[in-house]
Amino acid sequence: MVRAAVLPAVGAPLEITDIALPEPGPGQVRIRLAAAGVCHSDLSLTDGTMRVPVPAVLGHEGAGTVVSVGEGVTHVAPGAGAVLNWAPSCGQCHHCLLGEVWLCASALSGAGAVHARTADGTPLHPGLNVAAFAEETVVAANCVLPAPDGIPLTDAALLGCAVLTGYGAVHHSARVREGETVVVFGIGGVGLAVLQSARIAGASTVVAVDVSPEKEELARAAGATDYLVASATTAKDVRRLTGGHGADVAVECVGRAVTIRTAWESTRRGGRTTVVGIGGKDQQVTFNALELFHWGRTLSGCVYGNCDPARDLPVIAEHVRAGRFDLGALVTERITLDGIPAAFDTMVAGRGGRALIVF
């Protein structure tokens, strides 16, 4: 039995309880978690914005130590450090064959499996494949990446979602070039990763936008050259800070219609907007045909930073080891499993960066 955070039903309070976790079968790996990040996607599972089978063990951003492996697993061994990959690619579907592994049709197929059981025998599913909100977890082997050398596992947990997403949004989706101007909407864990990544890419002006004035210090430490508290004049304010033209690139990390529209309006003619935030179906964004033609802007979605974790994790790790990317700067609170509900409340209130569960 191990302790875990269980979502009994959509809209229900999270339960911190003991679960019965099986030993790994063929092609599976058992991990003892060192740390797990509390991501907005976990919150989106609780309210039904993203749908997976329930009851489920939540958590998808984590790292830990391999406890045991099932038959056929050779790329990791007991005692090795591991980073969890919540969206593994199958390598065989249409998108994988195109090289777009972040759009793999089978990425979340494991979410429907029986992962563990409650004390009374109720089957539990792994929320986003890896069930990282637990002392230990059992996952498919393709959900396990060897942890990079020289990075503590508690820090490496952030690599599994926030950092890959933020880094990829800048380098793969928006493709920020040296000297360009960037505006980032939403300064949570992913937004902070975007700011650091924009600085690494050589952006000349990096504007951070958030509803909370208290996040300015966090944003500037991550690489923001300017900070704006979101308002009805945000797009005009961004243009003022970017020579009157608007930013070359906007990255939206909120997932709200009004924020997506403002991000688009904040870019110059021919600018690029990347939407990272996950919004609900009720968040409708509208444009008229003339403005689409006139402004010549690009609006694109971004899944998992358009990353291939196996390719990008070593690159990001080198930035971390060289001191160019500060993983600790994303974390504003270190908690236990029991602190997850309060961390969700903090997230809803728009406060802080990443909350990190340390086991």
Short mmCIF file of C-alpha atoms in Angstrom, two decimals:
data_model
loop_
_atom_site.label_atom_id
_atom_site.label_comp_id
_atom_site.label_asym_id
_atom_site.label_seq_id
_atom_site.Cartn_x
_atom_site.Cartn_y
_atom_site.Cartn_z
CA MET A 1 0.00 0.00 0.00
CA VAL A 2 1.20 3.51 -0.84
CA ARG A 3 -0.31 6.94 -0.23
CA ALA A 4 -1.75 8.72 -3.24
CA ALA A 5 -4.03 11.56 -4.31
CA VAL A 6 -7.21 10.10 -5.82
CA LEU A 7 -9.91 11.88 -7.80
CA PRO A 8 -13.05 9.83 -7.03
CA ALA A 9 -15.23 11.62 -9.61
CA VAL A 10 -15.20 14.75 -11.74
CA GLY A 11 -16.01 17.71 -9.51
CA ALA A 12 -15.40 15.77 -6.30
CA PRO A 13 -12.78 16.73 -3.72
CA LEU A 14 -9.41 15.06 -4.00
CA GLU A 15 -8.82 12.25 -1.49
CA ILE A 16 -5.40 11.50 -0.01
CA THR A 17 -5.58 7.81 0.78
CA ASP A 18 -3.79 4.45 0.69
CA ILE A 19 -3.91 2.45 -2.53
CA ALA A 20 -2.79 -1.08 -3.42
CA LEU A 21 -0.17 -0.85 -6.15
CA PRO A 22 0.76 -4.02 -8.06
CA GLU A 23 4.26 -5.10 -8.95
CA PRO A 24 5.34 -4.26 -12.51
CA GLY A 25 4.30 -6.68 -15.22
CA PRO A 26 5.98 -7.18 -18.61
CA GLY A 27 7.02 -3.85 -20.09
CA GLN A 28 6.36 -1.93 -16.87
CA VAL A 29 8.48 -0.02 -14.35
CA ARG A 30 7.89 0.75 -10.67
CA ILE A 31 9.10 4.19 -9.55
CA ARG A 32 9.53 5.64 -6.07
CA LEU A 33 8.73 9.32 -6.49
CA ALA A 34 11.19 11.95 -5.29
CA ALA A 35 8.98 14.88 -6.29
CA ALA A 36 5.97 15.79 -8.41
CA GLY A 37 4.81 19.15 -9.70
CA VAL A 38 1.22 20.40 -9.34
CA CYS A 39 0.19 21.48 -12.84
CA HIS A 40 -2.89 23.29 -14.08
CA SER A 41 -3.67 20.22 -16.20
CA ASP A 42 -4.27 18.29 -12.97
CA LEU A 43 -6.81 20.93 -12.00
CA SER A 44 -8.38 20.62 -15.46
CA LEU A 45 -8.93 16.91 -14.79
CA THR A 46 -10.77 17.62 -11.53
CA ASP A 47 -13.27 20.01 -13.14
CA GLY A 48 -13.80 18.04 -16.35
CA THR A 49 -12.06 20.45 -18.75
CA MET A 50 -9.91 17.47 -19.69
CA ARG A 51 -11.63 14.09 -19.46
CA VAL A 52 -10.07 10.81 -18.40
CA PRO A 53 -11.58 7.72 -16.76
CA VAL A 54 -12.27 8.08 -13.02
CA PRO A 55 -11.65 7.31 -10.26
CA ALA A 56 -8.04 8.14 -10.99
CA VAL A 57 -4.72 8.83 -9.36
CA LEU A 58 -3.71 12.27 -10.58
CA GLY A 59 -0.26 13.76 -11.23
CA HIS A 60 1.76 13.73 -14.43
CA GLU A 61 4.94 15.72 -13.75
CA GLY A 62 7.42 13.78 -11.66
CA ALA A 63 10.77 12.10 -11.17
CA GLY A 64 12.07 9.39 -8.90
CA THR A 65 14.09 6.22 -8.55
CA VAL A 66 13.42 2.92 -10.31
CA VAL A 67 12.42 0.29 -7.73
CA SER A 68 11.88 -2.68 -10.04
CA VAL A 69 11.25 -3.48 -13.69
CA GLY A 70 9.12 -6.01 -15.48
CA GLU A 71 10.13 -8.48 -18.14
CA GLY A 72 11.56 -6.93 -21.29
CA VAL A 73 12.56 -3.56 -19.79
CA THR A 74 16.20 -2.84 -20.56
CA HIS A 75 16.65 0.95 -20.83
CA VAL A 76 16.42 1.54 -17.06
CA ALA A 77 17.39 -0.59 -14.08
CA PRO A 78 16.60 -0.62 -10.35
CA GLY A 79 18.35 2.22 -8.55
CA ALA A 80 18.45 4.50 -11.60
CA GLY A 81 16.91 7.96 -11.62
CA ALA A 82 13.95 8.50 -13.95
CA VAL A 83 11.79 11.32 -15.28
CA LEU A 84 8.17 10.48 -16.09
CA ASN A 85 6.86 11.13 -19.59
CA TRP A 86 3.07 11.45 -19.42
CA ALA A 87 2.56 11.47 -23.21
CA PRO A 88 4.70 8.69 -24.70
CA SER A 89 4.63 8.24 -28.47
CA CYS A 90 3.83 4.92 -30.13
CA GLY A 91 6.16 5.54 -33.08
CA GLN A 92 3.70 3.96 -35.51
CA CYS A 93 0.64 6.21 -35.92
CA HIS A 94 0.23 8.81 -38.67
CA HIS A 95 1.58 11.69 -36.59
CA CYS A 96 4.52 9.74 -35.21
CA LEU A 97 5.54 8.73 -38.74
CA LEU A 98 5.42 12.42 -39.68
CA GLY A 99 7.79 13.16 -36.80
CA GLU A 100 5.05 14.92 -34.78
CA VAL A 101 5.36 12.65 -31.75
CA TRP A 102 3.65 15.20 -29.48
CA LEU A 103 0.42 14.53 -31.40
CA CYS A 104 0.62 10.75 -31.09
CA ALA A 105 -2.84 9.21 -31.43
CA SER A 106 -2.06 6.69 -28.68
CA ALA A 107 -0.36 9.04 -26.23
CA LEU A 108 -3.08 8.77 -23.58
CA SER A 109 -4.20 5.22 -24.28
CA GLY A 110 -2.82 4.09 -20.93
CA ALA A 111 -5.19 6.35 -19.01
CA GLY A 112 -7.96 3.78 -19.37
CA ALA A 113 -6.00 0.94 -17.79
CA VAL A 114 -6.48 -0.26 -14.22
CA HIS A 115 -3.51 1.20 -12.38
CA ALA A 116 -4.17 0.30 -8.74
CA ARG A 117 -7.01 -0.34 -6.30
CA THR A 118 -8.40 1.32 -3.22
CA ALA A 119 -8.45 -0.49 0.11
CA ASP A 120 -11.97 -1.77 -0.68
CA GLY A 121 -10.92 -3.06 -4.11
CA THR A 122 -12.24 -0.23 -6.31
CA PRO A 123 -10.15 -0.04 -9.51
CA LEU A 124 -8.21 3.18 -10.13
CA HIS A 125 -6.94 4.62 -13.39
CA PRO A 126 -3.70 6.58 -13.96
CA GLY A 127 -4.98 10.11 -14.66
CA LEU A 128 -2.49 11.10 -17.37
CA ASN A 129 -0.73 7.75 -17.70
CA VAL A 130 1.78 8.08 -14.87
CA ALA A 131 -0.15 8.75 -11.61
CA ALA A 132 2.66 10.84 -10.10
CA PHE A 133 0.67 12.06 -7.07
CA ALA A 134 1.73 8.98 -5.10
CA GLU A 135 4.66 7.72 -3.09
CA GLU A 136 5.23 5.10 -5.78
CA THR A 137 3.77 4.38 -9.20
CA VAL A 138 3.86 1.66 -11.85
CA VAL A 139 4.03 2.87 -15.45
CA ALA A 140 4.61 1.59 -18.96
CA ALA A 141 8.29 1.51 -19.87
CA ASN A 142 7.83 4.12 -22.59
CA CYS A 143 6.68 6.56 -19.90
CA VAL A 144 10.15 6.43 -18.31
CA LEU A 145 13.08 8.60 -19.39
CA PRO A 146 16.52 8.22 -17.79
CA ALA A 147 17.10 11.17 -15.47
CA PRO A 148 19.80 13.56 -16.69
CA ASP A 149 23.11 13.40 -14.87
CA GLY A 150 23.95 16.15 -12.42
CA ILE A 151 20.39 17.31 -11.71
CA PRO A 152 18.72 16.45 -8.37
CA LEU A 153 15.60 14.33 -8.85
CA THR A 154 13.49 16.86 -6.93
CA ASP A 155 14.39 19.46 -9.57
CA ALA A 156 14.22 17.00 -12.46
CA ALA A 157 10.52 16.43 -11.74
CA LEU A 158 9.80 19.80 -13.37
CA LEU A 159 11.33 18.65 -16.63
CA GLY A 160 8.43 16.26 -17.24
CA CYS A 161 5.86 18.93 -18.12
CA ALA A 162 6.41 22.59 -17.23
CA VAL A 163 9.91 22.88 -18.63
CA LEU A 164 9.44 20.74 -21.74
CA THR A 165 6.24 22.64 -22.51
CA GLY A 166 7.70 26.11 -21.92
CA TYR A 167 10.97 25.41 -23.68
CA GLY A 168 9.23 23.79 -26.63
CA ALA A 169 6.68 26.58 -26.96
CA VAL A 170 9.56 29.00 -27.50
CA HIS A 171 11.97 26.89 -29.53
CA HIS A 172 9.67 24.57 -31.51
CA SER A 173 6.25 26.20 -31.80
CA ALA A 174 6.94 29.96 -31.84
CA ARG A 175 10.55 29.46 -33.00
CA VAL A 176 11.79 32.61 -31.33
CA ARG A 177 14.86 34.08 -33.00
CA GLU A 178 17.63 36.13 -31.46
CA GLY A 179 16.67 39.80 -31.15
CA GLU A 180 12.91 39.21 -31.39
CA THR A 181 10.39 40.57 -28.90
CA VAL A 182 8.23 38.20 -26.88
CA VAL A 183 5.18 38.67 -24.65
CA VAL A 184 4.11 35.92 -22.24
CA PHE A 185 0.59 35.72 -20.80
CA GLY A 186 0.17 33.82 -17.52
CA ILE A 187 3.14 33.59 -15.17
CA GLY A 188 2.63 30.23 -13.49
CA GLY A 189 5.04 27.31 -13.73
CA VAL A 190 4.84 27.03 -17.52
CA GLY A 191 4.90 30.80 -18.01
CA LEU A 192 8.07 31.05 -15.92
CA ALA A 193 9.63 28.32 -18.07
CA VAL A 194 8.63 30.26 -21.20
CA LEU A 195 10.30 33.41 -19.85
CA GLN A 196 13.55 31.59 -19.16
CA SER A 197 13.43 29.92 -22.56
CA ALA A 198 12.83 33.24 -24.34
CA ARG A 199 15.90 34.63 -22.61
CA ILE A 200 17.92 31.59 -23.71
CA ALA A 201 16.69 32.12 -27.29
CA GLY A 202 18.12 35.65 -27.21
CA ALA A 203 14.87 37.65 -27.19
CA SER A 204 15.62 41.36 -26.84
CA THR A 205 12.44 42.42 -25.04
CA VAL A 206 10.43 39.96 -22.94
CA VAL A 207 7.14 41.26 -21.56
CA ALA A 208 5.39 39.26 -18.83
CA VAL A 209 1.62 39.71 -18.34
CA ASP A 210 -0.41 38.41 -15.41
CA VAL A 211 -3.47 39.41 -13.38
CA SER A 212 -1.38 39.42 -10.20
CA PRO A 213 1.01 42.32 -9.50
CA GLU A 214 2.74 40.11 -6.92
CA LYS A 215 4.32 37.98 -9.67
CA GLU A 216 6.51 40.77 -11.04
CA GLU A 217 9.58 39.80 -9.04
CA LEU A 218 9.25 36.15 -10.12
CA ALA A 219 8.84 37.19 -13.76
CA ARG A 220 11.83 39.53 -13.80
CA ALA A 221 14.03 36.91 -12.13
CA ALA A 222 13.04 34.50 -14.92
CA GLY A 223 14.05 36.91 -17.66
CA ALA A 224 11.21 39.41 -18.16
CA THR A 225 12.45 42.87 -19.10
CA ASP A 226 9.00 44.38 -18.50
CA TYR A 227 5.92 43.46 -16.48
CA LEU A 228 2.27 44.34 -17.06
CA VAL A 229 -0.75 43.69 -14.88
CA ALA A 230 -3.45 42.48 -17.28
CA SER A 231 -6.03 45.12 -18.18
CA ALA A 232 -8.26 46.30 -21.01
CA THR A 233 -5.25 48.16 -22.50
CA THR A 234 -2.75 45.30 -22.41
CA ALA A 235 -2.36 45.03 -26.19
CA LYS A 236 -1.70 48.78 -26.47
CA ASP A 237 0.75 48.60 -23.58
CA VAL A 238 2.67 45.79 -25.30
CA ARG A 239 2.89 47.83 -28.50
CA ARG A 240 4.23 50.78 -26.48
CA LEU A 241 6.98 48.56 -25.07
CA THR A 242 7.89 47.12 -28.48
CA GLY A 243 8.49 50.23 -30.56
CA GLY A 244 4.84 50.72 -31.44
CA HIS A 245 4.69 47.59 -33.60
CA GLY A 246 3.67 44.86 -31.17
CA ALA A 247 5.65 41.79 -30.17
CA ASP A 248 7.08 39.40 -32.72
CA VAL A 249 5.82 36.48 -30.61
CA ALA A 250 3.10 36.02 -27.98
CA VAL A 251 2.84 32.88 -25.84
CA GLU A 252 -0.49 32.35 -24.07
CA CYS A 253 -0.31 30.09 -20.99
CA VAL A 254 -3.81 30.65 -19.57
CA GLY A 255 -6.35 29.03 -21.89
CA ARG A 256 -9.01 31.76 -21.77
CA ALA A 257 -10.67 33.27 -24.83
CA VAL A 258 -10.03 36.86 -23.76
CA THR A 259 -6.36 36.14 -23.09
CA ILE A 260 -5.87 34.35 -26.41
CA ARG A 261 -7.48 37.24 -28.25
CA THR A 262 -5.35 39.79 -26.37
CA ALA A 263 -2.18 37.79 -27.06
CA TRP A 264 -3.00 37.80 -30.78
CA GLU A 265 -3.70 41.54 -30.74
CA SER A 266 -0.41 42.16 -28.91
CA THR A 267 1.69 40.90 -31.82
CA ARG A 268 2.88 42.95 -34.75
CA ARG A 269 1.61 42.58 -38.28
CA GLY A 270 2.94 39.17 -39.31
CA GLY A 271 3.46 38.20 -35.66
CA ARG A 272 3.12 34.72 -34.19
CA THR A 273 0.91 33.62 -31.28
CA THR A 274 1.34 30.22 -29.62
CA VAL A 275 -1.43 28.96 -27.34
CA VAL A 276 -0.17 26.69 -24.58
CA GLY A 277 -3.03 27.14 -22.09
CA ILE A 278 -5.75 24.49 -22.00
CA GLY A 279 -9.20 26.07 -22.14
CA GLY A 280 -12.70 24.66 -22.03
CA LYS A 281 -15.04 24.22 -24.98
CA ASP A 282 -16.99 27.26 -23.78
CA GLN A 283 -13.99 29.53 -24.44
CA GLN A 284 -14.84 30.72 -27.95
CA VAL A 285 -12.33 33.01 -29.73
CA THR A 286 -13.64 35.05 -32.69
CA PHE A 287 -11.95 36.86 -35.58
CA ASN A 288 -13.31 38.56 -38.65
CA ALA A 289 -12.09 37.66 -42.12
CA LEU A 290 -10.72 41.11 -42.91
CA GLU A 291 -8.49 41.34 -39.86
CA LEU A 292 -7.09 37.88 -40.53
CA PHE A 293 -6.09 39.03 -44.01
CA HIS A 294 -4.86 42.47 -43.00
CA TRP A 295 -2.72 41.55 -40.01
CA GLY A 296 -1.18 38.41 -41.52
CA ARG A 297 -0.64 36.98 -38.06
CA THR A 298 -0.24 33.29 -37.21
CA LEU A 299 -2.17 31.61 -34.39
CA SER A 300 -1.19 28.07 -33.45
CA GLY A 301 -1.86 25.54 -30.74
CA CYS A 302 0.99 23.91 -28.87
CA VAL A 303 0.80 20.42 -27.34
CA TYR A 304 3.51 19.46 -24.82
CA GLY A 305 5.71 22.19 -26.31
CA ASN A 306 5.74 20.33 -29.65
CA CYS A 307 8.55 18.38 -27.99
CA ASP A 308 10.09 14.98 -28.45
CA PRO A 309 11.10 14.36 -24.81
CA ALA A 310 13.82 11.86 -25.72
CA ARG A 311 15.41 14.47 -27.98
CA ASP A 312 14.76 17.62 -25.98
CA LEU A 313 15.39 16.49 -22.41
CA PRO A 314 19.19 16.20 -22.87
CA VAL A 315 19.28 19.65 -24.51
CA ILE A 316 17.37 21.26 -21.66
CA ALA A 317 19.49 19.40 -19.11
CA GLU A 318 22.61 20.95 -20.59
CA HIS A 319 21.07 24.42 -20.19
CA VAL A 320 20.36 23.54 -16.55
CA ARG A 321 23.88 22.28 -15.86
CA ALA A 322 25.38 25.34 -17.54
CA GLY A 323 23.32 27.65 -15.32
CA ARG A 324 21.25 29.06 -18.17
CA PHE A 325 18.00 27.51 -16.90
CA ASP A 326 17.15 27.66 -13.19
CA LEU A 327 14.68 24.90 -12.32
CA GLY A 328 14.37 26.05 -8.72
CA ALA A 329 13.14 29.47 -9.85
CA LEU A 330 9.89 27.88 -11.02
CA VAL A 331 9.03 26.59 -7.54
CA THR A 332 7.26 28.92 -5.11
CA GLU A 333 6.02 26.28 -2.66
CA ARG A 334 7.21 22.85 -1.51
CA ILE A 335 4.43 20.68 -0.08
CA THR A 336 3.43 17.14 0.87
CA LEU A 337 0.63 15.08 -0.70
CA ASP A 338 -1.78 16.54 1.85
CA GLY A 339 -1.05 20.01 0.50
CA ILE A 340 -2.36 19.37 -3.02
CA PRO A 341 -5.93 20.67 -2.44
CA ALA A 342 -4.55 23.94 -1.02
CA ALA A 343 -2.14 24.14 -3.98
CA PHE A 344 -5.14 23.86 -6.32
CA ASP A 345 -6.81 26.73 -4.46
CA THR A 346 -3.66 28.83 -4.81
CA MET A 347 -3.60 28.09 -8.54
CA VAL A 348 -7.25 29.09 -8.99
CA ALA A 349 -6.53 32.33 -7.12
CA GLY A 350 -3.71 33.10 -9.56
CA ARG A 351 -0.95 33.12 -6.97
CA GLY A 352 2.55 31.71 -7.12
CA GLY A 353 4.44 29.61 -9.64
CA ARG A 354 4.88 25.84 -9.35
CA ALA A 355 3.96 23.94 -6.19
CA LEU A 356 6.26 20.95 -5.82
CA ILE A 357 5.34 17.83 -3.83
CA VAL A 358 8.48 16.51 -2.16
CA PHE A 359 8.29 12.91 -0.92
#
